[in-house]
């Protein structure tokens, strides 16, 4: 029984290490989102850190419009990055988890 427990603990530690490695890797996965007829471009990492904002000069004439476009485009980029992040971390956690009958946590 204790041998099985030690094996399970080892697998849990391995899963944790895979998740941490995946988190680090996701810092280099870039997600681009464009808005305002491609006059606005947001680049963020899959860990949801903004890396770059490009704004066409034509958008600089209307402050409220630019603010609206920024909010919409950033939110879309965050949604894409979150989907990638959730999928990748879920796969990393699942790949290292021990098989426990009746406890399929990641379907």
Tab-separated table of C-alpha atoms in Angstrom:
chain	number	residue	atom	x	y	z
A	1	UNK	CA	0.000	0.000	0.000
A	2	UNK	CA	2.762	2.457	0.900
A	3	UNK	CA	4.586	1.616	-2.314
A	4	UNK	CA	1.521	2.643	-4.293
A	5	UNK	CA	1.237	5.830	-2.246
A	6	UNK	CA	4.874	6.707	-2.911
A	7	UNK	CA	4.326	6.095	-6.627
A	8	UNK	CA	1.249	8.304	-6.611
A	9	UNK	CA	3.122	11.068	-4.791
A	10	UNK	CA	5.898	10.825	-7.362
A	11	UNK	CA	3.372	11.148	-10.192
A	12	UNK	CA	1.736	14.142	-8.508
A	13	UNK	CA	5.135	15.819	-8.176
A	14	UNK	CA	5.806	15.064	-11.847
A	15	UNK	CA	2.440	16.589	-12.788
A	16	UNK	CA	3.235	19.703	-10.776
A	17	UNK	CA	6.604	20.025	-12.532
A	18	UNK	CA	4.917	19.669	-15.951
A	19	UNK	CA	2.396	22.365	-15.049
A	20	UNK	CA	5.165	24.730	-13.936
A	21	UNK	CA	7.172	24.056	-17.112
A	22	UNK	CA	4.039	24.706	-19.170
A	23	UNK	CA	3.423	28.003	-17.365
A	24	UNK	CA	6.965	29.078	-18.206
A	25	UNK	CA	6.571	28.010	-21.844
A	26	UNK	CA	3.287	29.922	-22.141
A	27	UNK	CA	5.211	33.142	-21.474
A	28	UNK	CA	6.632	32.773	-24.986
A	29	UNK	CA	3.354	31.850	-26.711
A	30	UNK	CA	2.077	35.058	-28.298
A	31	UNK	CA	-1.551	35.781	-29.146
A	32	UNK	CA	-2.423	38.561	-31.592
A	33	UNK	CA	-5.803	40.220	-31.833
A	34	UNK	CA	-6.773	43.023	-34.195
A	35	UNK	CA	-9.615	45.486	-34.033
A	36	UNK	CA	-10.937	48.651	-35.651
A	37	UNK	CA	-10.582	47.236	-39.171
A	38	UNK	CA	-7.063	46.094	-38.357
A	39	UNK	CA	-5.977	49.576	-37.284
A	40	UNK	CA	-5.386	48.295	-33.753
A	41	UNK	CA	-3.283	45.276	-32.833
A	42	UNK	CA	-2.774	43.786	-29.370
A	43	UNK	CA	-0.145	41.128	-28.663
A	44	UNK	CA	-0.276	39.243	-25.359
A	45	UNK	CA	1.226	36.042	-24.021
A	46	UNK	CA	-0.829	32.941	-23.301
A	47	UNK	CA	-0.265	33.877	-19.646
A	48	UNK	CA	-2.227	37.080	-20.376
A	49	UNK	CA	0.597	39.601	-20.194
A	50	UNK	CA	0.317	42.448	-22.719
A	51	UNK	CA	3.476	42.641	-24.816
A	52	UNK	CA	2.611	45.133	-27.528
A	53	UNK	CA	-0.087	47.579	-28.602
A	54	UNK	CA	-0.017	49.028	-32.127
A	55	UNK	CA	-2.380	51.897	-32.942
A	56	UNK	CA	-2.865	53.373	-36.399
A	57	UNK	CA	-2.616	57.164	-36.298
A	58	UNK	CA	-6.108	57.510	-37.762
A	59	UNK	CA	-7.514	56.236	-34.450
A	60	UNK	CA	-5.827	58.989	-32.445
A	61	UNK	CA	-8.382	61.646	-33.393
A	62	UNK	CA	-11.260	60.273	-31.289
A	63	UNK	CA	-10.293	59.414	-27.718
A	64	UNK	CA	-13.580	57.701	-26.773
A	65	UNK	CA	-13.608	55.588	-29.920
A	66	UNK	CA	-10.003	54.513	-29.318
A	67	UNK	CA	-10.793	53.608	-25.706
A	68	UNK	CA	-13.756	51.499	-26.848
A	69	UNK	CA	-11.650	49.713	-29.481
A	70	UNK	CA	-8.896	49.076	-26.936
A	71	UNK	CA	-11.304	47.537	-24.445
A	72	UNK	CA	-12.936	45.295	-27.057
A	73	UNK	CA	-9.663	44.178	-28.614
A	74	UNK	CA	-7.881	43.554	-25.307
A	75	UNK	CA	-10.829	41.527	-24.027
A	76	UNK	CA	-10.839	39.384	-27.190
A	77	UNK	CA	-7.086	38.812	-26.849
A	78	UNK	CA	-7.508	37.830	-23.198
A	79	UNK	CA	-10.266	35.351	-24.126
A	80	UNK	CA	-8.034	33.704	-26.755
A	81	UNK	CA	-5.051	33.599	-24.385
A	82	UNK	CA	-7.170	32.164	-21.577
A	83	UNK	CA	-8.460	29.384	-23.833
A	84	UNK	CA	-4.896	28.449	-24.812
A	85	UNK	CA	-3.716	28.692	-21.204
A	86	UNK	CA	-6.552	26.548	-19.836
A	87	UNK	CA	-6.085	23.895	-22.520
A	88	UNK	CA	-2.305	23.679	-22.177
A	89	UNK	CA	-2.294	23.621	-18.359
A	90	UNK	CA	-5.122	21.072	-18.326
A	91	UNK	CA	-3.200	18.796	-20.683
A	92	UNK	CA	-0.013	19.157	-18.631
A	93	UNK	CA	-1.817	18.351	-15.393
A	94	UNK	CA	-3.699	15.423	-16.910
A	95	UNK	CA	-0.591	13.873	-18.460
A	96	UNK	CA	1.136	13.635	-15.100
A	97	UNK	CA	-1.782	12.641	-12.902
A	98	UNK	CA	-1.964	9.099	-11.587
A	99	UNK	CA	-4.898	7.031	-12.741
A	100	UNK	CA	-7.345	6.782	-9.848
A	101	UNK	CA	-10.480	4.779	-10.650
A	102	UNK	CA	-13.627	6.890	-10.499
A	103	UNK	CA	-11.731	10.179	-10.322
A	104	UNK	CA	-11.459	11.396	-13.894
A	105	UNK	CA	-10.950	15.071	-13.047
A	106	UNK	CA	-10.014	16.172	-16.574
A	107	UNK	CA	-12.599	15.072	-19.119
